[in-house]
Coordinates of C-alpha atoms in Angstrom, one line a residue:
X172 CA 76.5 63.5 7.5
X173 CA 73.8 63.9 4.7
X174 CA 75.1 62.9 1.2
X175 CA 73.2 63.7 -1.6
X176 CA 73.4 62.1 -5.2
X177 CA 75.2 65.2 -6.3
X178 CA 78.2 64.0 -4.1
X179 CA 79.0 61.6 -6.9
X180 CA 80.8 64.6 -8.5
X181 CA 83.3 64.1 -5.7
X182 CA 84.7 61.0 -7.4
X183 CA 85.4 62.6 -10.7
X184 CA 88.8 62.8 -11.9
X185 CA 89.3 66.5 -10.9
X186 CA 88.6 65.6 -7.2
X187 CA 91.2 67.3 -5.0
X188 CA 94.2 65.5 -3.8
X189 CA 93.0 65.7 -0.2
X190 CA 89.6 64.1 -1.0
X191 CA 91.4 61.2 -3.0
X192 CA 93.7 60.6 -0.3
X193 CA 91.0 60.2 2.2
X194 CA 89.3 57.6 -0.2
X195 CA 92.1 55.2 -0.8
X196 CA 91.2 51.7 0.3
X197 CA 94.8 50.8 1.1
X198 CA 95.4 53.3 3.8
X199 CA 94.0 53.5 7.3
X200 CA 91.7 56.4 7.2
X201 CA 89.9 58.4 9.8
X202 CA 86.7 60.4 9.1
X203 CA 84.5 61.9 11.8
X204 CA 86.2 59.7 14.4
X205 CA 85.5 56.5 12.5
X206 CA 88.6 54.6 11.7
X207 CA 88.7 51.8 9.3
X208 CA 91.8 49.4 9.4
X209 CA 93.7 48.9 6.1
X210 CA 92.0 46.4 3.9
X211 CA 94.5 43.9 3.6
X212 CA 94.9 43.5 7.2
X213 CA 91.1 42.9 7.4
X214 CA 91.6 40.2 4.7
X215 CA 94.2 38.5 6.9
X216 CA 91.9 38.6 9.9
X217 CA 88.8 37.3 8.0
X218 CA 90.9 34.8 5.9
X219 CA 93.9 33.5 8.2
X220 CA 96.8 32.6 5.9
X221 CA 99.1 29.7 6.3
X222 CA 102.8 30.0 6.5
X223 CA 104.9 29.8 3.3
X224 CA 108.5 29.8 2.4
X225 CA 110.4 31.9 0.2
X226 CA 108.9 30.3 -3.0
X227 CA 105.5 30.5 -1.9
X228 CA 105.2 26.6 -0.8
X229 CA 103.0 26.0 2.1
X230 CA 105.3 25.2 5.3
X231 CA 102.8 22.9 7.2
X232 CA 99.5 21.4 6.4
X233 CA 97.2 21.6 9.2
X234 CA 93.6 20.4 9.9
X235 CA 90.8 22.6 8.4
X236 CA 87.7 23.2 10.6
X237 CA 85.7 26.4 10.6
X238 CA 87.6 27.9 13.6
X239 CA 91.1 26.7 12.5
X240 CA 91.2 26.7 8.6
X241 CA 93.9 28.7 6.9
X242 CA 94.0 30.1 3.4
X243 CA 96.8 30.4 0.7
X244 CA 98.8 33.8 1.1
X245 CA 100.6 33.0 -2.2
X246 CA 97.4 33.5 -4.3
X247 CA 98.2 33.2 -8.2
X248 CA 95.1 31.4 -9.8
X249 CA 91.4 31.4 -9.5
X250 CA 91.4 27.9 -10.7
X251 CA 90.6 26.2 -7.4
X252 CA 88.3 29.1 -6.3
X253 CA 85.2 27.6 -4.6
X254 CA 87.1 24.3 -3.6
X255 CA 88.6 23.3 -0.3
X256 CA 91.1 25.9 0.9
X257 CA 93.9 23.2 0.9
X258 CA 93.9 23.6 -3.1
X259 CA 95.1 27.2 -2.7
X260 CA 92.1 29.0 -3.8
X261 CA 89.6 31.3 -2.2
X262 CA 85.8 31.5 -1.9
X263 CA 84.3 32.7 -5.3
X264 CA 81.8 35.8 -5.7
X265 CA 79.0 33.3 -5.5
X266 CA 80.5 31.6 -2.2
X267 CA 80.6 35.0 -0.4
X268 CA 77.0 35.7 -1.9
X269 CA 78.0 39.1 -3.5
X270 CA 74.7 40.2 -4.4
X271 CA 75.4 42.0 -7.5
X272 CA 77.7 39.6 -9.2
X273 CA 74.8 38.6 -11.7
X274 CA 76.3 35.1 -12.1
X275 CA 75.6 32.7 -15.0
X276 CA 74.2 29.3 -14.0
X277 CA 75.7 25.8 -13.9
X278 CA 73.6 24.4 -16.6
X279 CA 76.3 22.9 -18.7
X280 CA 77.1 25.9 -20.9
X281 CA 80.7 27.4 -21.1
X282 CA 82.0 29.6 -18.3
X283 CA 79.5 28.7 -15.6
X284 CA 79.4 30.5 -12.4
X285 CA 81.2 33.5 -14.0
X286 CA 79.6 36.8 -15.1
X287 CA 79.8 35.7 -18.7
X288 CA 76.4 34.4 -19.9
X289 CA 76.9 32.1 -22.8
X290 CA 74.0 30.4 -24.6
X291 CA 73.0 27.1 -23.0
X292 CA 73.6 25.5 -26.4
X293 CA 76.9 27.3 -27.1
X294 CA 79.8 25.1 -28.1
X295 CA 82.9 25.0 -25.8
X296 CA 85.0 27.1 -28.3
X297 CA 83.1 30.3 -28.0
X298 CA 85.1 33.0 -26.5
X299 CA 84.2 34.4 -23.2
X300 CA 83.9 37.9 -24.6
X301 CA 81.1 36.8 -26.8
X302 CA 79.1 35.9 -23.7
X303 CA 78.0 39.2 -22.3
X304 CA 77.8 40.4 -18.8
X305 CA 74.4 41.5 -17.5
X306 CA 74.4 45.3 -18.1
X307 CA 71.0 46.9 -17.7
X308 CA 69.8 50.5 -18.9
X309 CA 67.6 50.9 -15.6
X310 CA 67.6 49.8 -12.0
X311 CA 64.0 49.0 -12.4
X312 CA 64.7 46.2 -15.1
X313 CA 63.8 42.7 -14.1
X314 CA 67.5 42.0 -13.6
X315 CA 67.9 45.1 -11.4
X316 CA 71.2 47.0 -11.8
X317 CA 72.9 43.8 -13.3
X318 CA 76.6 43.3 -12.8
X319 CA 78.3 45.8 -10.5
X320 CA 82.0 45.0 -10.2
X321 CA 83.0 44.1 -6.5
X322 CA 85.4 46.9 -6.2
X323 CA 82.8 49.4 -6.8
X324 CA 80.8 48.0 -3.7
X325 CA 84.0 48.0 -1.7
X326 CA 84.8 51.5 -2.4
X327 CA 81.1 52.5 -1.9
X328 CA 80.8 50.6 1.6
X329 CA 84.2 52.0 2.6
X330 CA 83.2 55.5 2.0
X331 CA 79.6 55.2 3.2
X332 CA 81.1 54.0 6.5
X333 CA 83.5 56.8 6.7
X334 CA 80.9 59.3 5.9
X335 CA 78.3 57.6 8.1
X336 CA 75.6 57.2 5.3
X337 CA 73.7 54.5 7.5
X338 CA 73.8 53.4 11.1
X339 CA 74.9 49.9 11.9
X340 CA 71.4 48.9 12.7
X341 CA 70.3 49.9 9.3
X342 CA 73.1 48.0 7.5
X343 CA 72.5 44.6 9.0
X344 CA 69.6 42.2 8.9
X345 CA 70.9 38.9 10.5
X346 CA 67.8 37.0 10.0
X347 CA 67.8 37.7 6.2
X348 CA 71.3 38.1 5.4
X349 CA 73.5 36.9 8.2
X350 CA 76.8 38.7 8.5
X351 CA 76.5 40.5 5.3
X352 CA 75.5 44.2 4.7
X353 CA 71.9 44.0 3.5
X354 CA 71.9 44.2 -0.4
X355 CA 69.6 47.2 -0.5
X356 CA 71.6 49.2 1.8
X357 CA 74.8 48.4 -0.1
X358 CA 73.1 49.4 -3.4
X359 CA 71.9 52.6 -2.0
X360 CA 75.6 53.4 -1.1
X361 CA 76.6 52.4 -4.6
X362 CA 74.2 54.7 -6.2
X363 CA 75.0 57.5 -3.9
X364 CA 78.6 57.5 -5.4
X365 CA 77.9 56.0 -8.7
X366 CA 74.4 57.2 -9.9
X367 CA 72.8 55.9 -13.0
X368 CA 71.3 58.2 -15.6
X369 CA 68.1 56.4 -16.7
X370 CA 68.3 54.6 -19.9
X371 CA 72.0 54.4 -19.9
X372 CA 74.4 51.7 -18.8
X373 CA 76.7 52.7 -15.8
X374 CA 80.3 53.1 -16.7
X375 CA 82.3 52.3 -13.6
X376 CA 85.9 53.2 -13.2
X377 CA 88.5 50.6 -12.8
X378 CA 89.8 49.4 -9.4
X379 CA 93.3 51.0 -9.7
X380 CA 92.1 54.5 -10.0
X381 CA 91.1 57.0 -7.3
X382 CA 87.6 57.2 -8.6
X383 CA 87.4 53.4 -8.3
X384 CA 88.8 53.1 -4.8
X385 CA 92.6 53.1 -5.7
X386 CA 92.6 49.3 -4.9
X387 CA 96.1 48.3 -4.2
X388 CA 96.0 44.5 -4.6
X389 CA 95.2 44.3 -8.3
X390 CA 98.9 44.3 -9.9
X391 CA 97.5 44.9 -13.5
X392 CA 99.5 43.4 -16.3
X393 CA 99.8 46.3 -18.8
X394 CA 103.5 46.1 -19.0
X395 CA 103.5 42.6 -20.2
X396 CA 104.5 39.0 -18.8
X397 CA 108.2 39.7 -18.7
X398 CA 107.7 42.9 -16.5
X399 CA 106.1 41.8 -13.3
X400 CA 107.2 44.8 -11.1
X401 CA 106.1 48.2 -10.2
X402 CA 105.0 50.7 -11.5
X403 CA 102.2 48.7 -13.1
X404 CA 100.4 49.7 -16.2
X405 CA 96.6 49.5 -16.5
X406 CA 95.4 46.1 -18.0
X407 CA 94.0 42.9 -16.8
X408 CA 95.2 41.4 -13.4
X409 CA 95.7 38.1 -15.5
X410 CA 99.3 37.8 -16.7
X411 CA 99.0 36.0 -20.0
X412 CA 101.5 35.2 -22.8
X413 CA 101.4 37.4 -26.0
X414 CA 100.4 34.2 -27.8
X415 CA 97.5 33.5 -25.5
X416 CA 96.3 37.2 -25.7
X417 CA 96.2 37.0 -29.5
X418 CA 93.7 34.2 -29.3
X419 CA 91.1 36.3 -27.7
X420 CA 90.0 33.5 -25.5
X421 CA 89.3 34.0 -21.8
X422 CA 92.4 35.6 -19.9
X423 CA 90.8 34.6 -16.5
X424 CA 92.6 31.2 -17.0
X425 CA 96.2 33.0 -16.9
X426 CA 97.7 33.4 -13.4
X427 CA 97.6 36.5 -11.3
X428 CA 101.1 38.3 -10.6
X429 CA 103.5 35.2 -9.7
X430 CA 107.1 37.0 -10.1
X431 CA 108.7 39.9 -8.7
X432 CA 108.3 41.7 -5.5
X433 CA 104.5 41.3 -5.4
X434 CA 104.2 37.7 -6.4
X435 CA 101.2 36.2 -4.9
X436 CA 99.8 39.2 -3.4
X437 CA 96.7 39.7 -5.6
X438 CA 93.5 39.7 -3.8
X439 CA 89.9 39.6 -5.2
X440 CA 87.9 42.7 -4.3
X441 CA 85.0 40.5 -3.4
X442 CA 87.4 38.8 -0.8
X443 CA 88.3 42.3 0.4
X444 CA 84.6 43.2 0.6
X445 CA 83.7 40.2 2.5
X446 CA 86.5 40.9 4.8
X447 CA 85.1 44.4 5.4
X448 CA 81.7 43.2 6.1
X449 CA 82.9 40.4 8.5
X450 CA 84.7 43.2 10.5
X451 CA 81.6 45.4 10.6
X452 CA 79.3 42.6 11.4
X453 CA 81.6 41.4 14.3
X454 CA 81.6 45.0 15.6
X455 CA 77.8 45.2 15.3
X456 CA 76.8 41.7 16.3
X457 CA 79.9 40.0 18.1
X458 CA 77.6 37.4 19.7
X459 CA 76.2 36.4 16.2
X460 CA 79.2 37.1 13.9
X461 CA 82.8 36.0 14.3
X462 CA 85.8 37.7 13.1
X463 CA 86.5 35.0 10.3
X464 CA 84.6 34.4 7.1
X465 CA 84.7 30.6 7.4
X466 CA 83.3 30.6 11.0
X467 CA 80.3 32.8 9.7
X468 CA 80.1 30.2 6.5
X469 CA 81.0 26.9 8.0
X470 CA 79.0 25.1 5.1
X471 CA 81.8 26.1 2.6
X472 CA 83.9 23.1 3.9
X473 CA 80.9 20.8 4.1
X474 CA 81.8 17.7 1.8
X475 CA 78.4 17.7 0.6
X476 CA 78.3 21.3 -0.6
X477 CA 78.0 21.6 -4.5
X478 CA 81.2 23.6 -5.4
X479 CA 81.1 26.8 -7.5
X480 CA 84.6 26.5 -9.2
X481 CA 84.5 27.3 -12.9
X482 CA 86.1 24.9 -15.4
X483 CA 89.5 25.7 -16.7
X484 CA 91.1 24.9 -20.2
X485 CA 93.9 22.4 -20.4
X486 CA 97.0 24.2 -18.7
X487 CA 100.6 23.8 -19.2
X488 CA 101.3 22.6 -15.7
X489 CA 98.5 20.2 -15.2
X490 CA 100.9 17.4 -14.5
X491 CA 102.1 19.2 -11.3
X492 CA 100.5 18.6 -7.8
X493 CA 97.3 20.6 -7.8
X494 CA 98.3 21.9 -4.2
X495 CA 101.6 23.4 -5.3
X496 CA 102.8 26.5 -6.9
X497 CA 104.2 24.9 -10.0
X498 CA 100.5 23.8 -10.9
X499 CA 99.1 27.3 -10.1
X500 CA 101.3 29.3 -12.3
X501 CA 100.6 27.2 -15.4
X502 CA 99.5 29.0 -18.7
X503 CA 96.6 27.8 -21.1
X504 CA 97.9 25.5 -23.6
X505 CA 97.5 26.5 -27.2
X506 CA 95.5 25.7 -29.3
X507 CA 92.8 26.5 -26.8
X508 CA 91.3 23.2 -25.3
X509 CA 88.4 23.8 -23.1
X510 CA 85.6 21.6 -21.8
X511 CA 82.7 23.4 -20.0
X512 CA 81.5 19.8 -18.2
X513 CA 77.9 19.1 -17.2
X514 CA 75.2 20.8 -15.2
X515 CA 75.6 21.1 -11.5
X516 CA 72.2 20.9 -9.7
X517 CA 72.2 22.6 -6.4
X518 CA 75.1 24.9 -7.1
X519 CA 74.3 28.2 -5.4
X520 CA 74.8 31.5 -7.7
X521 CA 73.9 35.0 -7.2
X522 CA 71.1 35.5 -9.9
X523 CA 70.4 39.0 -11.2
X524 CA 66.8 38.5 -11.0
X525 CA 66.8 37.3 -7.5
X526 CA 68.9 40.3 -6.3
X527 CA 66.5 42.7 -8.0
X528 CA 63.7 41.3 -5.7
X529 CA 65.8 42.5 -2.6
X530 CA 66.0 46.1 -3.7
X531 CA 63.6 48.8 -3.0
X532 CA 63.6 50.8 -6.2
X533 CA 60.8 53.0 -7.7
X534 CA 60.7 54.0 -11.4
X535 CA 62.4 57.1 -12.6
X536 CA 59.9 60.1 -12.8
X537 CA 59.0 60.8 -16.5
X538 CA 59.5 64.5 -17.0
X539 CA 58.4 66.8 -20.0
X540 CA 61.1 68.5 -21.9
X541 CA 61.7 72.0 -20.9
X542 CA 59.9 74.7 -23.0
X543 CA 62.3 76.6 -25.1
X544 CA 61.7 80.5 -24.8
X545 CA 63.1 83.3 -26.5
X546 CA 66.5 84.4 -25.3
X547 CA 67.1 88.0 -24.2
X548 CA 68.6 90.2 -27.0
X549 CA 72.3 91.3 -26.5
X550 CA 70.9 94.9 -25.8
X551 CA 68.9 93.6 -22.9
X552 CA 71.1 94.4 -19.8
X553 CA 69.7 91.4 -18.1
X554 CA 71.0 89.1 -20.7
X555 CA 74.0 86.9 -19.4
X556 CA 77.3 86.9 -21.2
X557 CA 77.6 83.7 -23.1
X558 CA 80.3 81.5 -21.8
X559 CA 83.0 79.9 -24.0
X560 CA 82.4 76.4 -24.5
X561 CA 84.9 74.3 -22.3
X562 CA 86.0 70.6 -22.0
X563 CA 85.3 68.8 -18.6
X564 CA 85.3 71.4 -15.9
X565 CA 88.2 71.3 -13.4
X566 CA 86.1 71.7 -10.5
X567 CA 82.7 69.8 -10.4
X568 CA 79.6 71.8 -10.0
X569 CA 76.2 70.8 -8.7
X570 CA 74.6 68.8 -11.6
X571 CA 71.4 69.8 -13.0
X572 CA 68.5 67.5 -12.4
X573 CA 68.4 64.8 -14.8
X574 CA 66.2 61.7 -14.9
X575 CA 67.9 58.9 -13.1
X576 CA 67.1 55.8 -11.4
X577 CA 65.5 56.7 -8.2
X578 CA 65.2 54.6 -5.0
X579 CA 63.5 54.8 -1.8
X580 CA 65.8 56.2 0.8
X581 CA 65.7 55.4 4.4
X582 CA 67.8 56.1 7.5
X583 CA 70.8 58.6 7.3
X584 CA 70.7 59.1 3.6
X585 CA 67.9 61.0 2.4
X586 CA 66.8 62.1 -1.1
X587 CA 68.0 65.6 -2.1

């Protein structure tokens, strides 16, 4: 099925209910006889979860090897992401080698290993919001497309598989990228659904809306800390106190949903993306790619690996066992007390400039402005009747050609 860049209009807010339903990541969907399992079921296959009691406490601690390790199903903090699974964290964006994370380095500056880029000489009291993410104005920038939220890549890969944009052979290059979708192919899928207007930033929709994939494992905190129950209101997935929010400091230190019917059910979109990649890779290359992420990435539990966990501020429950729920649901102590720590030579991060080198992108063509000609007079029978100006159309129309970042297309996807 040939999909042009104009198909991006399908993800506009005016998309019909039937199209939106077919694009929900939380539902098993069938398109052209291609069925993708529900995404959380794939997460549980790629990251087998240990058993917990009604309070989220681990029932039994087992040995952890690449083919036997289990992960925390009651996930409420990113504090221990990048560390051994027994601490209750999950792999970071850097650990799963999410190509479009555009990570900051571990060079001693605040918020290393996140997508916040602080000056290397910044003081530890700098706010994360003052350390920008990499957002470029052109895909041909030396930093490529910059940061693309993982839920956007997850939605694009899901839709691209359902609509058969690329063959399996085109999606995987084991020698270069092991059991991950090739970054260049994934990027082409992203731009197919989320095109860029050259010279502008790309405004990506949030994960909880249909245009952003309708991701069902976000549980945003818009209703406030004391109302951790559906229906959820738009906001951060981190549940902070009002006092903490008032400081303007990094809300990433606050726990994910930890009370109510969905306590512990938050799942990172990059984890979901990795689970989908593992599923597809195992189908394509079962002799090379296992069903679990850890079997495909056994170095994650190598004692000599330099971890990619990001430092946390002083937390209210620091005295509790770091492998227990009580520790995980702590809130930042106020006044804010954060230490960035030293550099970590050898920590592997996904650098924007490195990702840019993996992409086949050509500069957008420079076009001259159209010549303005005299309009027909009203007496001219050929003159069209002027249309009343309207707001955003209720039904998307084929967009007029505009300068945008162009990329070399191959395989099933062709330039329009």
